[in-house]
């Protein structure tokens, strides 16, 4: 008896491609493929059209004109194109070889707009460069340019030899900047990679298979590495308008100003209070020669003027100037408050010592700021308009006890003291042990104190010490008022 036979058949998955609209462009890569194989399809727009995306069952599966996927069953893909409006230009992107990687950023854009395209290599490949009509346009996988005409860009990829390792560099966000150094390298090669920020961004750090913020960064190739250069938008901070408060190196609210010591000097500025002239002690007016309760041991020179209420040498005119200064200082104080400048961060959990900070708004989460664990460095990154605002709901303390306790706030890479501001909800104590260099305009609600009686070492403020209510006290202090 002849045995029965059962025949089994396996359907080979198929990729079907179509174009929408039909005249919008062409596609390649359709066919029958083994289950689990890697397939790459590509779309090329016709003249006057721009590629938009690939969709499957109405869902977007890729915005890259070169789309790679693993065959897990039949796929029906639609390559969608859009007609380019007359006022726009097209960016056409493709990959060479098609299986080498994907691209992002194609489409239609307004003339003169800034556009960023990016290339991402597939496994086993490394990005080489972008070309336009055969000419190298960029060696960074993230390429930003101003669109003044239609652009047809090819992202070139290189298959990595089995004996080498791949270094893949990315930018996050893609519009943030570019990188150099990607490629295929022999084992043990030291490669220098560089991140370059685009206008409006600053480089912040490396992530992925690298860390830190060294730029350039040396990478030792002992394995395939994928590294991302992280960029952050530069936040433009408008400094507060100080008005007539800018005249003052020190302002003692309605409580006055006291100096102890023989070496105190206010350079390029005045001092004032809305209180009576008798509440200014230990100073003389370097312009008029008027003396405010000086003694043989307590003499301070104000190179500008001293503004107070009567009695003499205070006058009604100087009182009016002091009143306006206090009003303007109060407006400035409110303008740098957390309510007016929200979003401040606290990088050191209230401790600013030992940090190097970029321009920005910084707010103490706990309500107090200290600079005690070391000096604070403010890095302008080459921007002369870089601005820092520090907000503390309560106190500000700079320095610690002891002869080596002074702490300083310094500026690098073009930073200016006139662009540093301290919002202090209560009182500020600046280097009670004497010494150190403080930087910025301090506007406090409840007083500012420099050094301690008996300290001979000079304490310096490059800025202003303004108290809205309580007094300002200083011992052998130099205040250099910045020019606005």
Coordinates of C-alpha atoms in Angstrom, one line a residue:
X1 CA 0.0 0.0 0.0
X2 CA 1.3 3.4 -1.0
X3 CA 1.7 5.6 2.1
X4 CA 0.0 9.0 2.2
X5 CA 2.3 12.0 1.9
X6 CA 1.9 15.5 3.6
X7 CA 3.5 18.4 1.8
X8 CA 4.4 21.5 3.8
X9 CA 5.1 24.9 2.2
X10 CA 6.6 28.1 3.7
X11 CA 5.6 31.4 2.4
X12 CA 8.6 33.7 1.9
X13 CA 8.0 37.2 3.3
X14 CA 7.7 39.9 0.7
X15 CA 8.3 43.7 0.8
X16 CA 5.9 45.7 -1.3
X17 CA 6.6 49.4 -2.0
X18 CA 4.4 52.1 -3.4
X19 CA 4.7 55.9 -3.9
X20 CA 2.3 58.7 -2.8
X21 CA 1.6 60.6 -4.9
X22 CA 2.6 58.4 -7.9
X23 CA 4.7 61.2 -9.5
X24 CA 6.3 62.2 -6.2
X25 CA 9.4 60.0 -6.6
X26 CA 10.8 56.5 -6.9
X27 CA 11.6 53.7 -4.5
X28 CA 14.1 50.8 -4.5
X29 CA 14.4 47.7 -2.3
X30 CA 11.1 45.8 -2.9
X31 CA 11.3 42.0 -3.3
X32 CA 11.1 38.6 -1.6
X33 CA 13.5 38.1 1.3
X34 CA 14.3 35.3 3.8
X35 CA 12.7 35.5 7.2
X36 CA 15.0 37.4 9.6
X37 CA 17.1 39.0 6.9
X38 CA 18.0 42.7 7.0
X39 CA 16.4 44.8 4.3
X40 CA 17.0 48.3 3.2
X41 CA 14.6 50.4 1.1
X42 CA 15.3 53.8 -0.3
X43 CA 13.2 56.7 -1.6
X44 CA 14.2 59.3 -4.1
X45 CA 12.0 62.4 -4.7
X46 CA 11.2 63.7 -8.2
X47 CA 12.1 67.2 -9.2
X48 CA 9.8 69.6 -7.3
X49 CA 9.0 67.1 -4.5
X50 CA 10.5 66.4 -1.1
X51 CA 10.5 63.0 0.7
X52 CA 8.4 63.0 3.9
X53 CA 8.4 59.5 5.4
X54 CA 7.7 55.8 5.0
X55 CA 4.4 54.6 6.4
X56 CA 3.0 51.1 7.0
X57 CA -0.8 50.7 7.5
X58 CA -0.9 54.5 7.9
X59 CA 1.7 54.6 10.6
X60 CA 5.0 56.4 10.2
X61 CA 7.9 53.9 10.5
X62 CA 10.7 56.1 9.3
X63 CA 11.5 59.7 8.4
X64 CA 14.8 58.6 6.7
X65 CA 14.8 58.2 3.0
X66 CA 16.9 55.1 3.6
X67 CA 15.0 52.7 5.9
X68 CA 16.6 49.5 7.2
X69 CA 14.6 46.8 9.0
X70 CA 14.5 43.0 9.8
X71 CA 12.0 40.9 7.8
X72 CA 9.5 39.4 10.2
X73 CA 6.7 39.0 7.7
X74 CA 5.2 40.7 4.7
X75 CA 5.6 44.5 4.7
X76 CA 3.7 47.0 2.6
X77 CA 5.4 50.3 2.7
X78 CA 4.3 53.6 1.2
X79 CA 6.9 56.3 0.5
X80 CA 5.3 59.7 0.9
X81 CA 6.4 62.8 -0.9
X82 CA 5.2 66.4 -0.8
X83 CA 5.1 69.1 -3.4
X84 CA 7.5 71.9 -2.6
X85 CA 5.8 75.3 -2.3
X86 CA 7.3 78.0 -4.6
X87 CA 8.8 79.9 -1.7
X88 CA 10.7 77.0 -0.4
X89 CA 13.8 74.9 -1.2
X90 CA 14.2 71.1 -1.1
X91 CA 16.7 69.1 0.8
X92 CA 17.1 65.6 -0.7
X93 CA 19.1 63.1 1.4
X94 CA 20.4 59.7 0.5
X95 CA 22.8 57.1 1.8
X96 CA 25.8 55.5 0.1
X97 CA 25.8 52.6 0.2
X98 CA 22.1 52.4 0.9
X99 CA 22.7 49.8 3.6
X100 CA 25.3 52.0 5.3
X101 CA 23.0 54.1 7.4
X102 CA 20.0 56.4 7.7
X103 CA 19.6 60.1 7.4
X104 CA 17.2 62.7 8.9
X105 CA 16.3 66.2 7.9
X106 CA 15.1 66.0 4.3
X107 CA 12.1 68.0 3.3
X108 CA 11.0 71.4 2.1
X109 CA 12.1 74.5 4.0
X110 CA 11.8 78.3 3.7
X111 CA 14.5 80.1 1.9
X112 CA 17.1 81.4 4.4
X113 CA 16.2 79.0 7.2
X114 CA 18.8 77.2 9.2
X115 CA 18.6 73.5 8.7
X116 CA 20.2 70.5 10.4
X117 CA 20.6 67.1 8.8
X118 CA 22.0 64.1 10.5
X119 CA 23.4 60.7 9.5
X120 CA 23.3 57.5 11.6
X121 CA 25.4 54.5 10.5
X122 CA 24.0 51.1 10.7
X123 CA 25.8 48.2 12.5
X124 CA 29.0 47.4 10.8
X125 CA 29.4 50.8 9.2
X126 CA 30.9 54.2 10.1
X127 CA 30.0 57.6 8.8
X128 CA 32.5 59.3 6.5
X129 CA 31.1 62.6 5.2
X130 CA 28.4 64.5 3.5
X131 CA 28.9 65.4 -0.2
X132 CA 27.0 67.8 -2.5
X133 CA 27.6 67.3 -6.2
X134 CA 30.7 65.3 -5.4
X135 CA 32.2 67.9 -3.1
X136 CA 32.6 67.3 0.6
X137 CA 30.2 69.5 2.5
X138 CA 30.9 68.3 6.1
X139 CA 32.7 65.5 7.9
X140 CA 30.3 65.8 10.9
X141 CA 27.3 63.5 11.0
X142 CA 25.3 66.5 12.2
X143 CA 25.5 69.2 9.6
X144 CA 23.9 72.6 9.9
X145 CA 23.6 75.2 7.2
X146 CA 21.6 78.1 5.9
X147 CA 19.3 77.0 3.0
X148 CA 19.7 79.3 0.0
X149 CA 19.0 76.7 -2.8
X150 CA 17.9 73.2 -3.3
X151 CA 20.4 70.8 -1.8
X152 CA 21.0 67.1 -2.7
X153 CA 23.2 65.6 0.0
X154 CA 24.7 62.1 0.1
X155 CA 25.7 60.6 3.5
X156 CA 28.7 58.4 2.8
X157 CA 29.3 55.3 5.0
X158 CA 32.3 52.9 5.2
X159 CA 32.1 49.2 6.0
X160 CA 34.3 48.6 9.0
X161 CA 37.0 46.0 8.5
X162 CA 36.9 43.0 10.9
X163 CA 40.3 44.1 12.3
X164 CA 39.1 47.6 13.3
X165 CA 36.7 49.2 15.7
X166 CA 34.1 51.8 14.9
X167 CA 33.9 55.2 16.6
X168 CA 30.4 56.6 16.1
X169 CA 29.8 60.3 17.2
X170 CA 26.4 61.9 17.6
X171 CA 25.1 65.3 18.6
X172 CA 22.3 65.9 21.0
X173 CA 20.2 67.7 20.0
X174 CA 21.3 67.4 16.3
X175 CA 20.9 71.2 15.9
X176 CA 23.2 71.8 18.9
X177 CA 26.5 71.3 17.2
X178 CA 28.9 69.1 15.2
X179 CA 31.6 66.6 16.0
X180 CA 34.8 65.4 14.4
X181 CA 36.8 62.2 14.9
X182 CA 34.3 59.4 13.9
X183 CA 35.7 56.6 11.8
X184 CA 37.2 53.1 11.8
X185 CA 40.4 52.6 13.8
X186 CA 42.9 50.0 14.7
X187 CA 42.9 48.6 18.2
X188 CA 44.8 50.7 20.6
X189 CA 44.6 53.9 18.6
X190 CA 44.2 57.1 20.5
X191 CA 41.7 59.3 18.7
X192 CA 41.0 63.0 19.4
X193 CA 37.3 63.9 19.1
X194 CA 36.0 67.5 19.2
X195 CA 32.6 69.0 19.7
X196 CA 31.8 72.4 18.2
X197 CA 28.6 74.1 19.3
X198 CA 26.4 75.8 16.7
X199 CA 25.3 79.5 17.3
X200 CA 22.9 79.6 20.3
X201 CA 24.2 76.5 21.9
X202 CA 27.1 75.5 24.2
X203 CA 28.8 72.2 24.6
X204 CA 28.1 70.6 28.0
X205 CA 29.3 67.0 28.2
X206 CA 30.0 63.7 26.6
X207 CA 27.8 60.6 27.2
X208 CA 27.5 57.1 26.0
X209 CA 30.9 55.5 25.9
X210 CA 32.6 58.6 27.3
X211 CA 31.9 61.1 30.1
X212 CA 33.1 64.4 31.4
X213 CA 33.4 67.7 29.6
X214 CA 37.0 67.7 28.3
X215 CA 36.9 69.1 24.7
X216 CA 38.8 67.9 22.7
X217 CA 38.6 64.4 24.2
X218 CA 41.1 61.6 23.7
X219 CA 39.4 58.2 23.1
X220 CA 41.4 54.9 23.2
X221 CA 39.9 52.5 20.7
X222 CA 39.8 49.1 22.4
X223 CA 36.2 48.3 21.3
X224 CA 33.4 49.8 19.2
X225 CA 32.4 53.1 20.8
X226 CA 29.3 55.2 20.4
X227 CA 29.7 58.7 21.9
X228 CA 27.3 61.6 22.1
X229 CA 28.3 65.2 22.4
X230 CA 25.6 67.0 24.4
X231 CA 24.7 70.6 23.8
X232 CA 22.4 73.0 25.6
X233 CA 20.7 76.1 24.4
X234 CA 22.3 79.3 25.6
X235 CA 19.8 81.0 27.8
X236 CA 20.0 84.8 27.3
X237 CA 19.6 86.4 30.7
X238 CA 18.7 90.1 30.7
X239 CA 20.5 91.8 33.6
X240 CA 18.4 94.0 35.8
X241 CA 18.2 97.7 35.3
X242 CA 19.8 99.3 38.4
X243 CA 18.8 102.8 37.6
X244 CA 20.3 105.3 40.1
X245 CA 21.2 102.3 42.4
X246 CA 24.1 101.8 40.0
X247 CA 25.8 104.9 41.5
X248 CA 26.3 103.2 44.9
X249 CA 29.1 101.0 46.0
X250 CA 27.3 100.6 49.3
X251 CA 23.8 101.4 50.4
X252 CA 22.5 101.0 53.9
X253 CA 18.7 101.1 53.5
X254 CA 17.3 103.2 56.3
X255 CA 19.9 102.1 58.8
X256 CA 23.2 103.6 57.6
X257 CA 26.7 102.3 56.9
X258 CA 29.6 101.7 59.3
X259 CA 33.3 101.5 58.5
X260 CA 36.1 100.3 60.9
X261 CA 39.7 100.5 59.9
X262 CA 41.9 102.9 58.0
X263 CA 42.1 101.2 54.6
X264 CA 38.4 101.2 53.5
X265 CA 37.9 102.8 50.1
X266 CA 34.9 103.0 47.7
X267 CA 36.3 103.3 44.1
X268 CA 34.3 104.7 41.2
X269 CA 31.2 105.0 43.3
X270 CA 29.2 106.6 46.1
X271 CA 27.5 105.4 49.3
X272 CA 24.1 106.3 50.7
X273 CA 21.2 105.7 53.1
X274 CA 17.8 107.2 53.6
X275 CA 18.6 107.6 57.3
X276 CA 20.1 110.7 58.9
X277 CA 23.7 111.6 58.1
X278 CA 24.7 110.6 61.6
X279 CA 24.2 106.9 60.7
X280 CA 27.1 107.1 58.2
X281 CA 30.2 106.5 60.4
X282 CA 33.9 106.2 59.5
X283 CA 33.8 107.8 56.0
X284 CA 34.6 111.1 54.3
X285 CA 33.2 112.3 50.9
X286 CA 36.2 112.4 48.6
X287 CA 34.5 114.9 46.3
X288 CA 33.2 117.5 48.8
X289 CA 35.5 116.7 51.7
X290 CA 32.5 116.3 54.1
X291 CA 33.3 114.0 57.1
X292 CA 30.9 111.5 58.5
X293 CA 31.9 110.6 62.1
X294 CA 35.5 109.6 61.4
X295 CA 38.0 108.8 64.1
X296 CA 41.7 108.2 64.1
X297 CA 41.2 104.5 63.8
X298 CA 38.2 104.5 61.5
X299 CA 38.7 106.3 58.2
X300 CA 37.1 105.4 54.9
X301 CA 37.5 107.2 51.5
X302 CA 34.5 107.5 49.2
X303 CA 35.7 108.6 45.8
X304 CA 32.2 109.5 44.7
X305 CA 29.6 111.2 46.9
X306 CA 27.8 110.4 50.2
X307 CA 24.0 110.7 50.0
X308 CA 21.9 110.9 53.2
X309 CA 19.0 112.7 54.9
X310 CA 19.7 115.8 57.0
X311 CA 21.2 116.9 59.4
X312 CA 24.3 118.3 57.7
X313 CA 26.3 117.4 55.8
X314 CA 23.1 115.6 54.6
X315 CA 20.7 117.8 52.6
X316 CA 17.2 117.6 51.2
X317 CA 18.8 117.1 47.7
X318 CA 21.1 114.3 48.8
X319 CA 18.1 112.7 50.7
X320 CA 16.1 112.7 47.5
X321 CA 18.9 111.0 45.6
X322 CA 19.1 108.4 48.3
X323 CA 15.4 107.8 48.2
X324 CA 15.4 107.3 44.5
X325 CA 18.4 104.9 44.8
X326 CA 16.5 102.8 47.3
X327 CA 13.4 102.7 45.1
X328 CA 15.5 101.6 42.1
X329 CA 17.4 99.1 44.2
X330 CA 14.0 97.6 45.3
X331 CA 12.8 97.3 41.7
X332 CA 16.1 95.6 40.8
X333 CA 15.8 93.3 43.8
X334 CA 12.3 92.2 42.7
X335 CA 13.4 91.8 39.1
X336 CA 16.0 89.1 40.0
X337 CA 13.7 87.3 42.5
X338 CA 12.6 83.7 41.9
X339 CA 9.2 85.1 41.0
X340 CA 10.6 87.2 38.2
X341 CA 13.4 84.8 37.2
X342 CA 12.1 81.3 37.8
X343 CA 13.8 78.0 37.0
X344 CA 17.0 78.5 38.9
X345 CA 19.1 75.4 39.7
X346 CA 21.1 74.4 42.7
X347 CA 24.2 72.5 41.4
X348 CA 25.9 72.2 44.8
X349 CA 23.0 71.7 47.1
X350 CA 23.5 75.1 48.5
X351 CA 27.3 75.0 48.4
X352 CA 28.9 77.0 45.6
X353 CA 32.5 76.6 46.7
X354 CA 34.6 74.6 44.3
X355 CA 32.3 74.9 41.4
X356 CA 32.8 76.4 37.9
X357 CA 29.5 77.7 36.7
X358 CA 28.3 78.8 33.2
X359 CA 26.0 81.8 32.9
X360 CA 22.5 81.2 34.2
X361 CA 20.1 81.5 37.1
X362 CA 21.0 79.6 40.3
X363 CA 18.6 79.2 43.2
X364 CA 19.3 77.6 46.6
X365 CA 16.8 74.8 47.1
X366 CA 17.3 75.0 50.9
X367 CA 17.2 78.7 51.1
X368 CA 20.8 79.6 51.8
X369 CA 24.0 79.8 49.7
X370 CA 27.5 79.2 51.0
X371 CA 30.9 79.6 49.4
X372 CA 33.0 77.7 51.9
X373 CA 34.4 74.6 50.3
X374 CA 36.6 76.5 47.9
X375 CA 36.4 79.4 45.5
X376 CA 33.6 79.9 43.0
X377 CA 34.6 80.4 39.3
X378 CA 32.2 82.0 36.8
X379 CA 33.0 81.0 33.2
X380 CA 31.6 83.4 30.6
X381 CA 32.7 81.1 27.7
X382 CA 33.8 84.1 25.7
X383 CA 30.5 86.0 26.0
X384 CA 31.1 89.5 27.4
X385 CA 27.3 89.8 28.1
X386 CA 27.2 86.5 30.1
X387 CA 25.0 87.1 33.2
X388 CA 24.7 85.2 36.5
X389 CA 21.8 85.6 39.0
X390 CA 22.0 83.8 42.3
X391 CA 18.9 83.6 44.5
X392 CA 18.7 82.7 48.1
X393 CA 15.6 83.1 50.2
X394 CA 17.6 83.5 53.4
X395 CA 21.4 84.1 53.9
X396 CA 24.6 84.2 51.9
X397 CA 27.8 83.2 53.6
X398 CA 31.2 83.6 51.9
X399 CA 34.3 82.2 53.7
X400 CA 35.0 80.3 56.9
X401 CA 36.7 81.1 60.2
X402 CA 40.4 81.1 60.5
X403 CA 43.4 82.9 58.9
X404 CA 43.0 80.8 55.7
X405 CA 39.2 81.1 55.7
X406 CA 38.8 83.7 52.9
X407 CA 37.0 82.6 49.8
X408 CA 36.7 84.3 46.4
X409 CA 34.4 84.5 43.4
X410 CA 36.4 84.9 40.2
X411 CA 35.5 85.4 36.5
X412 CA 37.1 83.7 33.5
X413 CA 36.8 83.9 29.7
X414 CA 35.4 87.4 29.5
X415 CA 33.1 87.5 32.4
X416 CA 32.3 90.9 33.9
X417 CA 31.5 91.9 37.5
X418 CA 28.7 94.2 36.3
X419 CA 26.8 91.1 35.1
X420 CA 26.8 89.1 38.4
X421 CA 23.9 89.6 40.8
X422 CA 23.0 88.2 44.2
X423 CA 19.4 88.2 45.5
X424 CA 19.7 87.6 49.3
X425 CA 16.4 87.3 51.3
X426 CA 18.0 88.1 54.6
X427 CA 21.7 89.0 55.4
X428 CA 25.0 88.5 53.5
X429 CA 28.2 87.8 55.4
X430 CA 31.3 88.2 53.2
X431 CA 34.6 86.7 54.5
X432 CA 34.3 87.4 58.2
X433 CA 37.9 86.3 58.6
X434 CA 39.0 89.1 56.3
X435 CA 40.5 88.8 52.8
X436 CA 39.2 87.3 49.6
X437 CA 37.6 88.8 46.5
X438 CA 33.8 88.8 46.2
X439 CA 32.2 89.6 42.8
X440 CA 28.9 91.0 41.8
X441 CA 26.1 93.3 43.0
X442 CA 24.7 92.0 46.3
X443 CA 21.1 93.2 47.0
X444 CA 20.0 91.9 50.4
X445 CA 17.0 92.6 52.5
X446 CA 18.6 92.6 55.9
X447 CA 22.2 93.8 55.6
X448 CA 25.7 93.1 54.3
X449 CA 28.8 92.6 56.5
X450 CA 32.4 92.5 55.3
X451 CA 35.2 91.1 57.5
X452 CA 35.2 91.5 61.3
X453 CA 36.5 94.2 63.7
X454 CA 40.2 94.0 64.2
X455 CA 41.1 92.3 60.9
X456 CA 43.8 94.1 59.0
X457 CA 43.8 92.0 55.9
X458 CA 41.9 93.7 53.1
X459 CA 38.6 92.3 51.9
X460 CA 37.6 93.2 48.3
X461 CA 34.2 93.5 46.5
X462 CA 34.2 94.0 42.8
X463 CA 30.5 95.1 42.7
X464 CA 28.0 96.7 45.0
X465 CA 26.7 96.0 48.5
X466 CA 23.1 97.2 48.7
X467 CA 20.8 96.5 51.7
X468 CA 17.2 97.5 51.4
X469 CA 16.5 97.7 55.1
X470 CA 19.4 97.0 57.4
X471 CA 22.9 98.5 57.6
X472 CA 26.1 97.7 55.7
X473 CA 29.1 97.2 57.8
X474 CA 32.7 96.9 56.6
X475 CA 36.2 96.5 58.0
X476 CA 39.2 97.5 55.9
X477 CA 37.2 96.8 52.7
X478 CA 37.8 97.9 49.1
X479 CA 34.7 98.1 46.9
X480 CA 35.4 98.6 43.2
X481 CA 32.1 99.7 41.6
X482 CA 31.9 98.4 38.0
X483 CA 31.0 100.8 35.2
X484 CA 27.7 100.0 33.5

